[in-house]
Short mmCIF file of C-alpha atoms and ligand atoms in Angstrom, two decimals:
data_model
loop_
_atom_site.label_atom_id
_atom_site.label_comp_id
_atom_site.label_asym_id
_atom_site.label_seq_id
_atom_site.Cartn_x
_atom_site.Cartn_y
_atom_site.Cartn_z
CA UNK A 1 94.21 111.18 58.32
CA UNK A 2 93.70 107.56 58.76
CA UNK A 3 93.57 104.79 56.14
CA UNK A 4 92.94 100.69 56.65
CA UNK A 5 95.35 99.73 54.22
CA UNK A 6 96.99 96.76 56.37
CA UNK A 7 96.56 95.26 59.91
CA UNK A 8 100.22 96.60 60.96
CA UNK A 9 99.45 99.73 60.45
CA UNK A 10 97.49 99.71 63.41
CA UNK A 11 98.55 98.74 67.11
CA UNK A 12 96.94 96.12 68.99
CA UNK A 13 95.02 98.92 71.04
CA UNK A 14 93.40 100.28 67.72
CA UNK A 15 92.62 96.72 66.41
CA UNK A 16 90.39 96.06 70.11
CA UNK A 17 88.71 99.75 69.62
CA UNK A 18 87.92 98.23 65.99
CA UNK A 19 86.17 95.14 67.16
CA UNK A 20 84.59 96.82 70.45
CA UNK A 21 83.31 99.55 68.33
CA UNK A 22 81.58 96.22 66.05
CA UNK A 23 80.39 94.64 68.16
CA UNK A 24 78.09 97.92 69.40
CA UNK A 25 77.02 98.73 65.91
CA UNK A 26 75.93 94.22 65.79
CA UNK A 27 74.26 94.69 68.93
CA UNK A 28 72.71 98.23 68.11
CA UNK A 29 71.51 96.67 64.71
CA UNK A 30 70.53 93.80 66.13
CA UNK A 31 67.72 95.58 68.96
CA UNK A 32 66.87 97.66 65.40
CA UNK A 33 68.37 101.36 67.35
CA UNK A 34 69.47 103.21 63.77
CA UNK A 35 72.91 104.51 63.60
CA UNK A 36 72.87 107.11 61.13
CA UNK A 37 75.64 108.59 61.66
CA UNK A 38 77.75 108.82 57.84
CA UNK A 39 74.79 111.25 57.02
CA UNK A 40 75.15 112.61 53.91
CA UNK A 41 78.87 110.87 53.29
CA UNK A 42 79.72 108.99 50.57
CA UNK A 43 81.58 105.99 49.94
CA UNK A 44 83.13 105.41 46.58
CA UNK A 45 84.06 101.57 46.31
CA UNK A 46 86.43 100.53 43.26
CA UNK A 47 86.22 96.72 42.08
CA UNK A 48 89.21 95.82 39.53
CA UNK A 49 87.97 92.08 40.91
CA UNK A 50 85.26 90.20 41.69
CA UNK A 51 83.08 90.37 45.21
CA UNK A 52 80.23 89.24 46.52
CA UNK A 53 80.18 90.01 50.23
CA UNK A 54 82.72 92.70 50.29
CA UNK A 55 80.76 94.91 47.90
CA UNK A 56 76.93 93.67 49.46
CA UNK A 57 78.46 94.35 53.01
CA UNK A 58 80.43 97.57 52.64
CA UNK A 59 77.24 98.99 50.47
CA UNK A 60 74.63 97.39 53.03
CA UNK A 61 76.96 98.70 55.62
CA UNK A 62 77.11 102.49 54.12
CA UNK A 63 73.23 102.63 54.02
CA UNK A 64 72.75 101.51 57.64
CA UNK A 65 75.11 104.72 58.36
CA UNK A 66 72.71 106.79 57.07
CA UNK A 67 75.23 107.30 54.10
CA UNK A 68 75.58 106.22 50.50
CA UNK A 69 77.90 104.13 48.64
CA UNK A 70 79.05 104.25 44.89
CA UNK A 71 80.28 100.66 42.91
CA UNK A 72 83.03 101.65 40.67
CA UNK A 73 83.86 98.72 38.45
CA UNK A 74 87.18 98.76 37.53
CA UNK A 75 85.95 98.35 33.70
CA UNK A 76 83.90 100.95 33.74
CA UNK A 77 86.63 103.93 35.29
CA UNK A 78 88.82 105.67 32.83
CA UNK A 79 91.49 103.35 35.30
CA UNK A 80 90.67 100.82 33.63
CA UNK A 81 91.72 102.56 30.14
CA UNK A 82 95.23 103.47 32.09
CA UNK A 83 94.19 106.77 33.92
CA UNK A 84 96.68 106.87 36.56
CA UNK A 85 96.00 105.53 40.06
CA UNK A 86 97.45 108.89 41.15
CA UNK A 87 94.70 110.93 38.68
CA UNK A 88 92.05 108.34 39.66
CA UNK A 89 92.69 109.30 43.61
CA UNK A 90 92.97 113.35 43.59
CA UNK A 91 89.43 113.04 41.39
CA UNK A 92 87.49 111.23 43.18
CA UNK A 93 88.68 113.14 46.31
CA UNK A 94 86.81 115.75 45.41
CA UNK A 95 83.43 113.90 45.14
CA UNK A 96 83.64 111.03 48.08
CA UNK A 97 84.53 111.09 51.45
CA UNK A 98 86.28 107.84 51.84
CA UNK A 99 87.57 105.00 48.79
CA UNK A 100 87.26 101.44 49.06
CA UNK A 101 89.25 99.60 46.84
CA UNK A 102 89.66 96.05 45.85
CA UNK A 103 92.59 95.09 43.79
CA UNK A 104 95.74 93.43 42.93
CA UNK A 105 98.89 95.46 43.82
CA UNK A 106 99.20 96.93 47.49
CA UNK A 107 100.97 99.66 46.27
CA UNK A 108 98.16 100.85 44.20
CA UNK A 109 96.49 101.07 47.67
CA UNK A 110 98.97 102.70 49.01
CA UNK A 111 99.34 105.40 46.28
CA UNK A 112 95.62 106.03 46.44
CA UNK A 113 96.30 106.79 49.84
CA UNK A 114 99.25 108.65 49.16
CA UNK A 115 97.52 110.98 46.31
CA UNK A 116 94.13 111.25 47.28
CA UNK A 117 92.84 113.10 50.59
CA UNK A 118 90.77 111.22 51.64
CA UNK A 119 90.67 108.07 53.73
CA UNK A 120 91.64 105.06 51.92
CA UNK A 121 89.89 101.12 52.94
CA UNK A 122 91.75 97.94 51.58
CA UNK A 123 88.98 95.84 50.48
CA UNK A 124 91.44 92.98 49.27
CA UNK A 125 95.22 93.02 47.27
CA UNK A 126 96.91 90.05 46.33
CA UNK A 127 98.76 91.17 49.42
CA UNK A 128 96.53 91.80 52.15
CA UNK A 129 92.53 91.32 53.19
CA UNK A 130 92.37 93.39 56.48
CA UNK A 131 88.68 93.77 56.00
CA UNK A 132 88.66 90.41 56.29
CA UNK A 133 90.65 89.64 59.06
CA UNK A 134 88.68 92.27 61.45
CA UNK A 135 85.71 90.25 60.63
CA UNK A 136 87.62 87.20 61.37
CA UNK A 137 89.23 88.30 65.05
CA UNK A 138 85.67 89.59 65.79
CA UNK A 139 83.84 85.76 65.40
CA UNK A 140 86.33 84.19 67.25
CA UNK A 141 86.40 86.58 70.06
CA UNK A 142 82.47 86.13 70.07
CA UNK A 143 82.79 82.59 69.71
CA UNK A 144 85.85 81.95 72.09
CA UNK A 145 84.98 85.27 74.55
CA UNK A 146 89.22 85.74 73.98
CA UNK A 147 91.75 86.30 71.40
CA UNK A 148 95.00 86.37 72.82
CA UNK A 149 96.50 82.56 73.56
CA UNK A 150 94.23 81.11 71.12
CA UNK A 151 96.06 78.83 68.12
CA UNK A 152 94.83 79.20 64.54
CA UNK A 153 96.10 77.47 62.10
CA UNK A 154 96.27 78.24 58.17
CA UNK A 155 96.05 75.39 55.71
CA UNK A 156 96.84 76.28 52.11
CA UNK A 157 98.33 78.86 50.13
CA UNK A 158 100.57 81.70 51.19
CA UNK A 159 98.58 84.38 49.90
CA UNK A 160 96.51 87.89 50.92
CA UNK A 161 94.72 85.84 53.76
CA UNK A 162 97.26 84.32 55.28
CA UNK A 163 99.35 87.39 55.30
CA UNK A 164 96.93 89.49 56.99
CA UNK A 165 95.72 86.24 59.59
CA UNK A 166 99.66 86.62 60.41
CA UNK A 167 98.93 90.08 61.06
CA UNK A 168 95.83 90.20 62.88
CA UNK A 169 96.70 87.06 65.28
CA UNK A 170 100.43 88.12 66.12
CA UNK A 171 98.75 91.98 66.61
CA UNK A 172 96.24 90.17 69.51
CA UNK A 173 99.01 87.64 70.83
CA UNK A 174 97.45 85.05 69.32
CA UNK A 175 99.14 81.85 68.35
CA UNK A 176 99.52 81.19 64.53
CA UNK A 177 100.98 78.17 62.42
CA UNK A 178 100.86 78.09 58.87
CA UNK A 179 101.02 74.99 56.66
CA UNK A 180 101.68 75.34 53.15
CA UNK A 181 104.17 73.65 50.11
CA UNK A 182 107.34 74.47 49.91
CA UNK A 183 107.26 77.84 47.39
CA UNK A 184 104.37 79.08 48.26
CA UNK A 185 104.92 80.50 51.60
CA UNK A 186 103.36 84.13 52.97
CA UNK A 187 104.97 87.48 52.84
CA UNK A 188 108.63 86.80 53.33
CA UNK A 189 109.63 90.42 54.95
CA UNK A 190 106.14 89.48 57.11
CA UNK A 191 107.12 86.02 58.29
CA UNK A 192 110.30 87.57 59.55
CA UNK A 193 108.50 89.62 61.52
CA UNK A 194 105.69 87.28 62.46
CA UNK A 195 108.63 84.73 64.16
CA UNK A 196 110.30 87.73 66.01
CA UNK A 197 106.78 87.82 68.22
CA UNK A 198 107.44 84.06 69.28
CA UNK A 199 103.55 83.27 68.07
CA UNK A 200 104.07 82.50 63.90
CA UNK A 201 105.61 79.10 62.98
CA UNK A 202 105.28 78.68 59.38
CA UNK A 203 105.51 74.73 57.98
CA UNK A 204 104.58 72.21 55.76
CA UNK A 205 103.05 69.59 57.82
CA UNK A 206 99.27 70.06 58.21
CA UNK A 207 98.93 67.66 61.01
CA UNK A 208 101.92 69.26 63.01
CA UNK A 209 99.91 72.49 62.30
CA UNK A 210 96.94 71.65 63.38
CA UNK A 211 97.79 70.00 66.44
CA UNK A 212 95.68 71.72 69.60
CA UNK A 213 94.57 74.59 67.18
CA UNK A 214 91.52 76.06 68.57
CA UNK A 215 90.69 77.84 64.91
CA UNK A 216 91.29 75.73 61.74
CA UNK A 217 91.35 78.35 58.94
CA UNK A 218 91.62 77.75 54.84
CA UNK A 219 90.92 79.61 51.75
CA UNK A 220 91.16 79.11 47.83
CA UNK A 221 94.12 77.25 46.41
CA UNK A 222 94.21 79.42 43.53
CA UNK A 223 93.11 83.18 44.53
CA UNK A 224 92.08 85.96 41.85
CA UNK A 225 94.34 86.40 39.16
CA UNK A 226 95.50 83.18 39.81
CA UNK A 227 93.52 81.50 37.49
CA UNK A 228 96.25 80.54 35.13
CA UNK A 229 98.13 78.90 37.69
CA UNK A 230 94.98 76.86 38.48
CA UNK A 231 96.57 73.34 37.43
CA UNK A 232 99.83 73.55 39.09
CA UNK A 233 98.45 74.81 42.58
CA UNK A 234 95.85 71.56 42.82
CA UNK A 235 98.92 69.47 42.28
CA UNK A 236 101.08 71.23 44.57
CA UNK A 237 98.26 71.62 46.90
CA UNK A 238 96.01 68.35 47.25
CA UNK A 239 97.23 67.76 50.50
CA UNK A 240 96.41 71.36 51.87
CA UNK A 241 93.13 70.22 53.12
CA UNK A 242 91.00 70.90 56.10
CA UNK A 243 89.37 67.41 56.74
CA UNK A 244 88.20 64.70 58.91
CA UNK A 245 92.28 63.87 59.87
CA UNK A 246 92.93 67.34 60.06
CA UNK A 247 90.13 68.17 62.85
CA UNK A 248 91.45 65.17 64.84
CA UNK A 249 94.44 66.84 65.07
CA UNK A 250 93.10 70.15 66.52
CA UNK A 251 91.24 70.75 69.74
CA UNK A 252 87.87 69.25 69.86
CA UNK A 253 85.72 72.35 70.07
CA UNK A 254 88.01 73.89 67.05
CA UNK A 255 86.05 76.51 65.03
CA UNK A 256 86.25 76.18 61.37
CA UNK A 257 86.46 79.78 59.51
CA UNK A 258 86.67 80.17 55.63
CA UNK A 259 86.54 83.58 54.03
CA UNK A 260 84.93 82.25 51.06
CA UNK A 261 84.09 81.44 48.17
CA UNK A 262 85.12 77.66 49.22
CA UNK A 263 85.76 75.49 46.88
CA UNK A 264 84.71 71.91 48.36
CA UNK A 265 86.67 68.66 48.12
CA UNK A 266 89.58 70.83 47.47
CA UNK A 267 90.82 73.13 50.79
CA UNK A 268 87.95 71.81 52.70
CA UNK A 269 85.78 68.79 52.38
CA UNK A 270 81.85 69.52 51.80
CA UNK A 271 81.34 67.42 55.71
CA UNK A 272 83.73 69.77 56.99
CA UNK A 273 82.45 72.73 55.82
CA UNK A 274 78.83 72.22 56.45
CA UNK A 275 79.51 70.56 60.37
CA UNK A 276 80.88 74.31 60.74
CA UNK A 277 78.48 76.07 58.44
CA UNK A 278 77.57 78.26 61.80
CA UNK A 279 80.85 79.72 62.19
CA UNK A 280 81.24 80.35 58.85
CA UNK A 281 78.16 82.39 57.92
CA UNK A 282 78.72 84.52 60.78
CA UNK A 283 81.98 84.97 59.90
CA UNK A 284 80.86 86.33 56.84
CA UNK A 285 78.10 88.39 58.38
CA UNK A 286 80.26 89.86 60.86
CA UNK A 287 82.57 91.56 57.33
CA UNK A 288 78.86 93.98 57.64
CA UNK A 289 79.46 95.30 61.44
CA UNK A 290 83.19 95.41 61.33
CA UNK A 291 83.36 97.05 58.01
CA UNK A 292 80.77 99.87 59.42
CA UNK A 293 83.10 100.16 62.41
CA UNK A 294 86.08 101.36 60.23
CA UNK A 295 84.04 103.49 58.28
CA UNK A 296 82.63 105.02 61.34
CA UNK A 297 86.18 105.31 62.75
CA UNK A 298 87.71 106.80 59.14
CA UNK A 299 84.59 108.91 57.79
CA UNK A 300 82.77 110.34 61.19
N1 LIG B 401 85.65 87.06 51.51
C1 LIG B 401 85.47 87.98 50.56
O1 LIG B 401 86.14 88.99 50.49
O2 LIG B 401 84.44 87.71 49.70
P1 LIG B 401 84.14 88.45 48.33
O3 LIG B 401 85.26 88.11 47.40
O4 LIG B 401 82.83 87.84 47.88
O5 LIG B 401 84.04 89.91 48.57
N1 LIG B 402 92.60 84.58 48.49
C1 LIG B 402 91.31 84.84 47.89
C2 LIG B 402 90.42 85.53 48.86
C3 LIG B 402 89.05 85.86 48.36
C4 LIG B 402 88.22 86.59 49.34
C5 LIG B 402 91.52 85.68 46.64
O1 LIG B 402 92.31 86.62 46.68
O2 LIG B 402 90.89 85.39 45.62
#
């Protein structure tokens, strides 16, 4: 059985069957031919965080399928109460046909994967966002018609989205430089193997990163369950920002992406983010088609 618990799970053939198989179910959606085919399959979808498009899209998603989907807040489960992950996964096994869960540890993730039996989606750790990333290879391939021996570059924070960008880009020989402060670097054990591929550099000069980028990509200094740490990350941040200088640095048809919720005037400027509101509202739209794609690929 297959799970989407983290883009190196999967090879670089798998990934390309991901985003092909997308870009089908956009273009089937898109000329209105229905796709029912999750018929009568259900998706149970546990939030121990917030979400706005991750939750809309993967429910949105479910009923396009012809299927259903069931929001599990965290505070609401006996989980949340300290049922064990390991309880939580052989239950609701027996109900659903595929778990989505958003949350902080990976290896809660992974042991729903490991307990339950049934297939198990990532829908964010502090670790890892696949979802995301799928979403993200998928605009830029539409945008750029190519993926590998493009250059994206990651401003900001070492966190769940720029460990899976590492993933995703190195996985489709793309080109990836990170620039963040000292101490706050990605995945250490993923870096490692991010520089053995000859595409990761990881930095902490923004302008050096950017330079000839032909995807400028940023998220939240502080992320979820972060909160506390709010004060110190604007100071050690404030110069982790995609701006005006920073686009001069990169290519001039650079694509902006954001995974969102941005926070303006502090990773990105407001003129910034609204010159490149385009790519980043179908960036978020595309989370719908490739999310349906790996439930197609995990539940059918
Ligand atoms: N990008 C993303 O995952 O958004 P939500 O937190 O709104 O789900
Ligand atoms: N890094 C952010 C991503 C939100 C989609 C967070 O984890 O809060």
């Amino acid at each position: 059985m297959k799970h989407f618990l983290k883009l190196t799970d999967y090879s670089t053939e798998e990934i390309i069957a991901f985003l092909d198989l997308a870009d089908r179910l956009k273009a089937e959606q898109k000329q209105g031919v229905a796709h029912p085919v999750l018929a009568g399959k259900t998706l149970g979808m546990i939030f121990q965080k917030s979400s706005t498009r991750t939750r809309v899209s993967f429910e949105v998603g479910m009923s396009q399928l012809g299927g259903h989907a069931l929001f599990l807040s965290g505070r609401d489960l006996q989980l949340g109460r300290g049922e064990p992950i390991k309880d939580t996964a052989r239950v609701l096994s027996r109900y659903v046909d595929g778990i989505m869960i958003r949350t902080f540890a990976q290896q809660d993730v992974e042991d729903l994967a490991k307990y339950g039996s049934v297939p198990v989606i990532n829908g964010l750790t502090d670790y890892a966002h696949p979802c995301q990333v799928l979403a993200d290879l998928m605009t830029i391939r539409e945008h750029k018609g190519k993926l590998a021996g493009l250059k994206l570059c990651f401003v900001g924070a070492g966190n769940n989205m720029a460990n899976s960008l590492i993933a995703g880009c190195v996985k489709v020989g793309m080109n990836i430089s990170v620039a963040c402060p000292k101490g706050y670097e990605p995945d250490a054990k993923l870096v490692a193997w991010g520089m053995e591929s000859g595409l990761l550099i990881v930095g902490q000069d923004v302008l050096e990163a950017a330079g000839d980028a032909d995807i400028l990509y940023t998220d939240v200094w502080a992320s979820m369950g972060e909160e506390a740490e709010a004060e110190e990350r604007a100071k050690a941040f404030q110069n982790y920002q995609v701006n005006g200088a920073v686009m001069a640095a990169a290519k001039p048809d650079a694509m902006v992406l954001h995974c969102l919720p941005a926070h303006r005037g502090e990773e990105i400027t407001d003129d910034v983010f609204e010159a490149h509101a385009a790519d980043i509202f179908d960036e978020a739209e595309n989370r719908l088609h490739a999310q349906k794609a790996i439930m197609v690929k995990l539940l059918k």
